[in-house]
PDB file of C-alpha atoms in Angstrom:
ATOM      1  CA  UNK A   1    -135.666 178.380 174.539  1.00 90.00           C
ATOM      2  CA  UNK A   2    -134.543 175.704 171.923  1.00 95.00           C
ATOM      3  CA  UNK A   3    -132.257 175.792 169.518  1.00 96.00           C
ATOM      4  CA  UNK A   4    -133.770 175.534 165.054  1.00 95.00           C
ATOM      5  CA  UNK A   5    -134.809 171.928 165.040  1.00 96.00           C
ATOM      6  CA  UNK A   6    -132.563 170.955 162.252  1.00 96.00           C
ATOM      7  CA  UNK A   7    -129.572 172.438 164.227  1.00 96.00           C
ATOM      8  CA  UNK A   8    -130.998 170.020 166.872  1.00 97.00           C
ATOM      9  CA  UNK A   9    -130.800 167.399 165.236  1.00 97.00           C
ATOM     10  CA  UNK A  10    -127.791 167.409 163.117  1.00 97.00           C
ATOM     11  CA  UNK A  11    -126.242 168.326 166.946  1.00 98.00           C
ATOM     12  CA  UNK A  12    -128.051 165.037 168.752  1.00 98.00           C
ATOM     13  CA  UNK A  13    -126.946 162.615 165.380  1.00 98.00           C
ATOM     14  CA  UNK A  14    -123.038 163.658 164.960  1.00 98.00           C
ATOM     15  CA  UNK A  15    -122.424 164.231 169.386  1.00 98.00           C
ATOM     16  CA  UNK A  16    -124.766 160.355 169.614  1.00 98.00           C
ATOM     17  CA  UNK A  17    -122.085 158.714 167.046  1.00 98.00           C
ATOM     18  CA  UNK A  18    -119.207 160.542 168.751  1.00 98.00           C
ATOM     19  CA  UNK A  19    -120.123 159.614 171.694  1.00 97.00           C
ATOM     20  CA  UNK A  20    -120.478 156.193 170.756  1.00 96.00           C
ATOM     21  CA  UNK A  21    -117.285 155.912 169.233  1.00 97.00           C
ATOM     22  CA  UNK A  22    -115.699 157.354 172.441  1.00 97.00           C
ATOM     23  CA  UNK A  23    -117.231 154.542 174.124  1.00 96.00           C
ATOM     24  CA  UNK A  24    -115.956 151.642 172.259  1.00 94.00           C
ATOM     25  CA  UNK A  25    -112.639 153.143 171.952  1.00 94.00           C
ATOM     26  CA  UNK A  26    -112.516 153.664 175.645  1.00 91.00           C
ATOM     27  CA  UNK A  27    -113.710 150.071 176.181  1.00 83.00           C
ATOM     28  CA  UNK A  28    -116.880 151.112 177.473  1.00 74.00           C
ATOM     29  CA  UNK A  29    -119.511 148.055 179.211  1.00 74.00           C
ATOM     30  CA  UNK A  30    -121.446 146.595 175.903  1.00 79.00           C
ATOM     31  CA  UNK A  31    -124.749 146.330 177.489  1.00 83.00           C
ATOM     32  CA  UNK A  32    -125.465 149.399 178.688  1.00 88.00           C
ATOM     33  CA  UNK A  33    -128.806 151.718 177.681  1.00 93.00           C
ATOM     34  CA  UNK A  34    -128.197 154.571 175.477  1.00 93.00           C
ATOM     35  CA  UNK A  35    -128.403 157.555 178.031  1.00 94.00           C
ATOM     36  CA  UNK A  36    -126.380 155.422 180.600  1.00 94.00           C
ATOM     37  CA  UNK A  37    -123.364 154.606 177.365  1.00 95.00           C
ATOM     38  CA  UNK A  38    -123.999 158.258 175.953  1.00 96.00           C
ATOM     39  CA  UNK A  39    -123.238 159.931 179.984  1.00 96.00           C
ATOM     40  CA  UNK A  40    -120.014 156.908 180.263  1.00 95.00           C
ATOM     41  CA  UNK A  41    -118.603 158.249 177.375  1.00 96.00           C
ATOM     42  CA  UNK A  42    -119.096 162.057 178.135  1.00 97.00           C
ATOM     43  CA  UNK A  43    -117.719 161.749 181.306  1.00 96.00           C
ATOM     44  CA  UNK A  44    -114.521 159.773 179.472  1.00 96.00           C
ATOM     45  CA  UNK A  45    -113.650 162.288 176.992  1.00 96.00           C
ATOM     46  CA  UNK A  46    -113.855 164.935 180.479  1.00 95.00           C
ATOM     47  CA  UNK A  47    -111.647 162.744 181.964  1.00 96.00           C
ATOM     48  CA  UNK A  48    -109.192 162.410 178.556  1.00 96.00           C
ATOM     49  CA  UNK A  49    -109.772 164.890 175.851  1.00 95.00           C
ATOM     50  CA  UNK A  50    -107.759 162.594 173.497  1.00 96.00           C
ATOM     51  CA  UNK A  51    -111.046 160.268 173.299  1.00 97.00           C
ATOM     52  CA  UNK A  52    -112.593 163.034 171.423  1.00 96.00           C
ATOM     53  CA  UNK A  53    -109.981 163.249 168.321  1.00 96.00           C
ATOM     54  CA  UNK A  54    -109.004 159.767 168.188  1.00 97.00           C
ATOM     55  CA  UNK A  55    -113.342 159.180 167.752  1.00 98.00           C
ATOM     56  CA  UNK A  56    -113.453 162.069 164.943  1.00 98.00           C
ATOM     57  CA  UNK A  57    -110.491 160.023 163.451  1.00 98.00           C
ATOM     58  CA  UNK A  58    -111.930 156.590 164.129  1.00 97.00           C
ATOM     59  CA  UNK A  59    -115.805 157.897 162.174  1.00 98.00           C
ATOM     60  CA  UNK A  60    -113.884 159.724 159.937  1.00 98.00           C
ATOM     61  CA  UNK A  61    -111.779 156.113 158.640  1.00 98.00           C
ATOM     62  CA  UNK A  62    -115.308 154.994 158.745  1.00 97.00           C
ATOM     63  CA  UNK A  63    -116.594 157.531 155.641  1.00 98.00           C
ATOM     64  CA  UNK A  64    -118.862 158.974 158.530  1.00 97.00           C
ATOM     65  CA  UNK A  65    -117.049 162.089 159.346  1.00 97.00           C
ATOM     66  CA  UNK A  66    -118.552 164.676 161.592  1.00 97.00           C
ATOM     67  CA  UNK A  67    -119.082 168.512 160.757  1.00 97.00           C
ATOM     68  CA  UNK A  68    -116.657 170.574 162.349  1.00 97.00           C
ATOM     69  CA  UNK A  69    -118.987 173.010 164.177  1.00 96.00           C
ATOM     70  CA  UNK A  70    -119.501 169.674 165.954  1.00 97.00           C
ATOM     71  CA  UNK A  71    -116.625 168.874 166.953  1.00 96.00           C
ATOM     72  CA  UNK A  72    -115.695 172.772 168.290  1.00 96.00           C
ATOM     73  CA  UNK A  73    -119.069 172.411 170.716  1.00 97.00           C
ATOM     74  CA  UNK A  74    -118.065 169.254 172.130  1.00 97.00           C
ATOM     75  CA  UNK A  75    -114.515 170.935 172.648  1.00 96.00           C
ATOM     76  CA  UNK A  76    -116.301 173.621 174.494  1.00 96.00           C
ATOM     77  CA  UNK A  77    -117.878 171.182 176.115  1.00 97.00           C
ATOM     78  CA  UNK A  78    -118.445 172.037 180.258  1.00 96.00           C
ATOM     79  CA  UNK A  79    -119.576 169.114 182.328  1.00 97.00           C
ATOM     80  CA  UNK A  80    -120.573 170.517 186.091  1.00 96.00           C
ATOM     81  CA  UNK A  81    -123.040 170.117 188.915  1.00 97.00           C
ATOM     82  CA  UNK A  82    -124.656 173.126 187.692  1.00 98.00           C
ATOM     83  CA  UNK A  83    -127.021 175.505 189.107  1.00 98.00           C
ATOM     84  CA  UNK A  84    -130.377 176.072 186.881  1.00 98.00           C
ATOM     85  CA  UNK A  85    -131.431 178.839 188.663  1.00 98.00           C
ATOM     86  CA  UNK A  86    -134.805 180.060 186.106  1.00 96.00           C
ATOM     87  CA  UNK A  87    -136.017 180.279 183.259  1.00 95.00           C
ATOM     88  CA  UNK A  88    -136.428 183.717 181.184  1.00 94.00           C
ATOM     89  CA  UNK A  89    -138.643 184.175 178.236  1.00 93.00           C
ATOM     90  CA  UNK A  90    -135.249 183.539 175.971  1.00 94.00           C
ATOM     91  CA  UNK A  91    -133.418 181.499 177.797  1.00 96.00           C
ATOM     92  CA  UNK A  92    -132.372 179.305 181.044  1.00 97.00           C
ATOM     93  CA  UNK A  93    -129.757 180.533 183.048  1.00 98.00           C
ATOM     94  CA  UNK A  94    -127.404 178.032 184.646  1.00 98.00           C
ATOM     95  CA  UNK A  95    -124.673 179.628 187.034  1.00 98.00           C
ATOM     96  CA  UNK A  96    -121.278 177.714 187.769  1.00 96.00           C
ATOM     97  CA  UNK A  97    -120.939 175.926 191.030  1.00 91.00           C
ATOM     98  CA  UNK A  98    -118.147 178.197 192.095  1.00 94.00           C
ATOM     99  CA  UNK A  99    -120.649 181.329 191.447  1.00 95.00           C
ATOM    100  CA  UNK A 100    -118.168 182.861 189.285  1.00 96.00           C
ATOM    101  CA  UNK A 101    -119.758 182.337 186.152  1.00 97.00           C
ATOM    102  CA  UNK A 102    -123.133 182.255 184.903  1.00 98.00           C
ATOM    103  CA  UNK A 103    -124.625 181.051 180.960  1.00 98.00           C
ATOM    104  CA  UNK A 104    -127.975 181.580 178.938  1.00 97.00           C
ATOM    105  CA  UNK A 105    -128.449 178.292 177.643  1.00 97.00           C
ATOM    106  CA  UNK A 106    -130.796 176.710 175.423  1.00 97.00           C
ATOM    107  CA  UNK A 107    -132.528 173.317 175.497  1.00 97.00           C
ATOM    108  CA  UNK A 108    -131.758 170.984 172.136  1.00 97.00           C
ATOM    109  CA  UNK A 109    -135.702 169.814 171.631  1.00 96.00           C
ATOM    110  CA  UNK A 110    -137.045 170.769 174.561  1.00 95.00           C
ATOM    111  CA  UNK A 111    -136.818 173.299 177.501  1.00 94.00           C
ATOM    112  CA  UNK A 112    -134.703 172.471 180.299  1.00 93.00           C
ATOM    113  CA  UNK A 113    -137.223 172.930 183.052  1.00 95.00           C
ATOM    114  CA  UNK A 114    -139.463 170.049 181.084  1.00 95.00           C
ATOM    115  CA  UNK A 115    -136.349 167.653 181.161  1.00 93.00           C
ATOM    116  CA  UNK A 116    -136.001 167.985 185.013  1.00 94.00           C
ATOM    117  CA  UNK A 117    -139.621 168.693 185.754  1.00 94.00           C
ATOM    118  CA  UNK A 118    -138.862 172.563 187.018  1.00 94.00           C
ATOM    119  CA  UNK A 119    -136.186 175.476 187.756  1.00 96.00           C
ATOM    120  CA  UNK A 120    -134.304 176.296 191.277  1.00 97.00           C
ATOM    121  CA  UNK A 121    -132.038 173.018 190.145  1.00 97.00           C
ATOM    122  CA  UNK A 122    -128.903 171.918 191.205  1.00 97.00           C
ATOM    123  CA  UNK A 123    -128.661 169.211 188.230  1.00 97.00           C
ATOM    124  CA  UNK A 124    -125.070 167.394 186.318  1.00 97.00           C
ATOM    125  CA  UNK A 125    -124.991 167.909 182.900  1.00 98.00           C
ATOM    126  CA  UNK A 126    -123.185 169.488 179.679  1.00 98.00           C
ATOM    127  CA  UNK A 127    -123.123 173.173 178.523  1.00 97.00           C
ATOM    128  CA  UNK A 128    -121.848 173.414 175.083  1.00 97.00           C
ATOM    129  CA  UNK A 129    -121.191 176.266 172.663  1.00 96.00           C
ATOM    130  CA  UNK A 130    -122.528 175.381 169.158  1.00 96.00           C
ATOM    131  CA  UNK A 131    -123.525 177.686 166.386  1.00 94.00           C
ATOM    132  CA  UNK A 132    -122.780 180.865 168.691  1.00 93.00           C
ATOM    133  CA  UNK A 133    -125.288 179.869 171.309  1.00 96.00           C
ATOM    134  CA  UNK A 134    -124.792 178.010 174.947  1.00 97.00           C
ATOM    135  CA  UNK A 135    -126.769 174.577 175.061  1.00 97.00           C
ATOM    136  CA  UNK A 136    -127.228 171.522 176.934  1.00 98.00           C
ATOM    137  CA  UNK A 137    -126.319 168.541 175.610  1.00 97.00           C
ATOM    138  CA  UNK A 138    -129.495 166.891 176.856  1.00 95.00           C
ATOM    139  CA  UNK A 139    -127.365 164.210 179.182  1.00 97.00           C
ATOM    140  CA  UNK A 140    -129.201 165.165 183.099  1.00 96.00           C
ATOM    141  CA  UNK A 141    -127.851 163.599 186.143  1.00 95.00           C
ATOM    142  CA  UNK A 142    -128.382 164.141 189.746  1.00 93.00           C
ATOM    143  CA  UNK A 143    -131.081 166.467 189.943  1.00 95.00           C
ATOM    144  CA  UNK A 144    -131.451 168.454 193.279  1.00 96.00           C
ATOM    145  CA  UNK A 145    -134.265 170.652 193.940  1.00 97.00           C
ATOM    146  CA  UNK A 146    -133.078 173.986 195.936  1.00 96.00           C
ATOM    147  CA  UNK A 147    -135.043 175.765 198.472  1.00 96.00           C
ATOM    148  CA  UNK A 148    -136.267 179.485 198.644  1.00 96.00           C
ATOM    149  CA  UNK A 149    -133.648 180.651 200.281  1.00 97.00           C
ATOM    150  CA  UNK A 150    -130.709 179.038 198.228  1.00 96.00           C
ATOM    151  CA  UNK A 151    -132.934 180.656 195.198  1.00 97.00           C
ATOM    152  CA  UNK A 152    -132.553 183.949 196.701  1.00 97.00           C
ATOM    153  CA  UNK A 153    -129.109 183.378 197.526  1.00 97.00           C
ATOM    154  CA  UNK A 154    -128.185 182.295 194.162  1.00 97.00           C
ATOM    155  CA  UNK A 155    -130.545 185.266 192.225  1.00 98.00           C
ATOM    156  CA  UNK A 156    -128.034 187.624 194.441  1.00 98.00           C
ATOM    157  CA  UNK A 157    -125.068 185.961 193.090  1.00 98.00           C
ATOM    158  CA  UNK A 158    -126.079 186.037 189.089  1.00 98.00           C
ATOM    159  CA  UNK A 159    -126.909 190.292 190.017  1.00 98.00           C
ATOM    160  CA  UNK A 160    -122.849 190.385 191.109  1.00 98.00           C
ATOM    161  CA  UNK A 161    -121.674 188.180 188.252  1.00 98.00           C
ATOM    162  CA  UNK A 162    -123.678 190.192 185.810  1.00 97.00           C
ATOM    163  CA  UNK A 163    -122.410 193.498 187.208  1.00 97.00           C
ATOM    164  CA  UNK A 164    -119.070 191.875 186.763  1.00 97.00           C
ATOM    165  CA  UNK A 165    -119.513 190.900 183.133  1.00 96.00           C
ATOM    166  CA  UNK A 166    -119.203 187.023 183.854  1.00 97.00           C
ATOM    167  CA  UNK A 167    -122.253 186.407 182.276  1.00 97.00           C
ATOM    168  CA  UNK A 168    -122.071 184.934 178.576  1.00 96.00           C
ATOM    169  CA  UNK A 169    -125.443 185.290 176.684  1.00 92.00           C
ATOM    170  CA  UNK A 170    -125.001 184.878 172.302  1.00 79.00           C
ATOM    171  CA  UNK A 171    -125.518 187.661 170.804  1.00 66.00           C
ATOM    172  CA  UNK A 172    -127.094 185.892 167.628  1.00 52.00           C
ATOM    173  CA  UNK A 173    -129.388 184.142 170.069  1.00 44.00           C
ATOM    174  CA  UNK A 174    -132.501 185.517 168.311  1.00 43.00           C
ATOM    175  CA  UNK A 175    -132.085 183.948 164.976  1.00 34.00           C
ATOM    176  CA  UNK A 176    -130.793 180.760 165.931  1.00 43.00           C
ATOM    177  CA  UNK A 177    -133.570 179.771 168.064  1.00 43.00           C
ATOM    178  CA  UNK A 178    -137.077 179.030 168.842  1.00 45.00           C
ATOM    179  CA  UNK A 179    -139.445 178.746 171.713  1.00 44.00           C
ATOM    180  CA  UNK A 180    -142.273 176.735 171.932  1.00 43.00           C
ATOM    181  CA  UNK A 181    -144.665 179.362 170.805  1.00 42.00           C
ATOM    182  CA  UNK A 182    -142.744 180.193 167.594  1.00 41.00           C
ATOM    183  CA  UNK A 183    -142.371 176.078 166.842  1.00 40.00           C
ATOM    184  CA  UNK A 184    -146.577 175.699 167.775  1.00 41.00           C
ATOM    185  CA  UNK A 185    -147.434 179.343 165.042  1.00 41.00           C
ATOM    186  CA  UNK A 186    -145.204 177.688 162.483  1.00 35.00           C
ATOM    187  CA  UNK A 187    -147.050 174.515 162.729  1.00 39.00           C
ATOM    188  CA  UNK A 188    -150.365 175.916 162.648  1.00 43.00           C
ATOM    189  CA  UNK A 189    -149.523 178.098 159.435  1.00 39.00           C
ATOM    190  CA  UNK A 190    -148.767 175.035 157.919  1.00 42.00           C
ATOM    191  CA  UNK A 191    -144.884 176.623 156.725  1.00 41.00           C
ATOM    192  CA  UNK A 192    -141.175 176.867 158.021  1.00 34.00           C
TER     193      UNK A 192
END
């Protein structure tokens, strides 16, 4: 339910630095933490996409340009008050606000239910497409637990959307990720 750890972290390097970029170009507070400066700057490329290019140009002037693939995922990029409904054994499946759409997503280093501590979630954060999977860019705000009956609600909703073919799973999911279980066996046998 994560995606290859070097995927991971080539994603969490180049999206930090853009991100970082965006902030100083958008005149972001100096002393801020990282997650606080990282979320600022998300939420100020949302609010003016040109952030994003003039950053790519900015780190590219630099000598520190960033791989495309990159820069596609954080133009895919969907910020929302998202619903993380469950978990399956493959995935986490977060379903628009609007219940019109629903994703399979995938954590970057770590399952989503370990970031916020469980599923039935009505959390803020980023969905991004990146290397033909759906993932999260790791930035959680706003977490908001859901009762039974919202769950219920909500597991009726991703049945309709399904049936309606509004729900976008990668079809190259198996080979670009791991769970837990496949990162623990590839430890233990001591190999990649």
């Amino acid at each position: 339910m994560v995606i290859n750890p070097k995927d991971a972290k080539q994603f969490i390097n180049s999206y930090t630095s853009l991100l970082a970029e965006v902030h100083i170009l958008s005149d972001g507070a100096r002393k801020m933490e990282l997650l606080e400066m990282l979320s600022a700057a998300r939420d100020a490329v949302v609010a003016n996409p040109l952030l994003l290019d003039l950053a790519a140009l900015s780190l590219e002037g630099q000598g520190r340009p960033l791989p495309e693939d990159v820069l596609d995922a954080v133009r895919s990029l969907k910020v929302r008050q998202w619903i993380f409904l469950r978990d399956t054994t493959k995935y986490s499946i977060f379903i628009e606000p609007d219940g019109k759409e629903a994703y399979a997503v995938l954590g970057l280093t770590e399952r989503l239910r370990d970031i916020v501590g469980g599923t039935g979630v009505v959390l803020r954060t980023g969905v991004v497409r990146f290397r033909g999977v759906y993932v999260c860019d790791g930035l959680v705000a706003n977490p908001v637990w859901i009762g039974a009956n919202y769950k219920r609600e909500y597991s009726e909703i991703l049945t309709s959307i399904k049936k309606s073919g509004r729900f976008y799973e990668a079809k190259t999911m198996e080979s670009l990720t791991e769970t837990p279980s496949t990162v623990e066996n590839r430890a233990g046998s001591g190999g990649n």
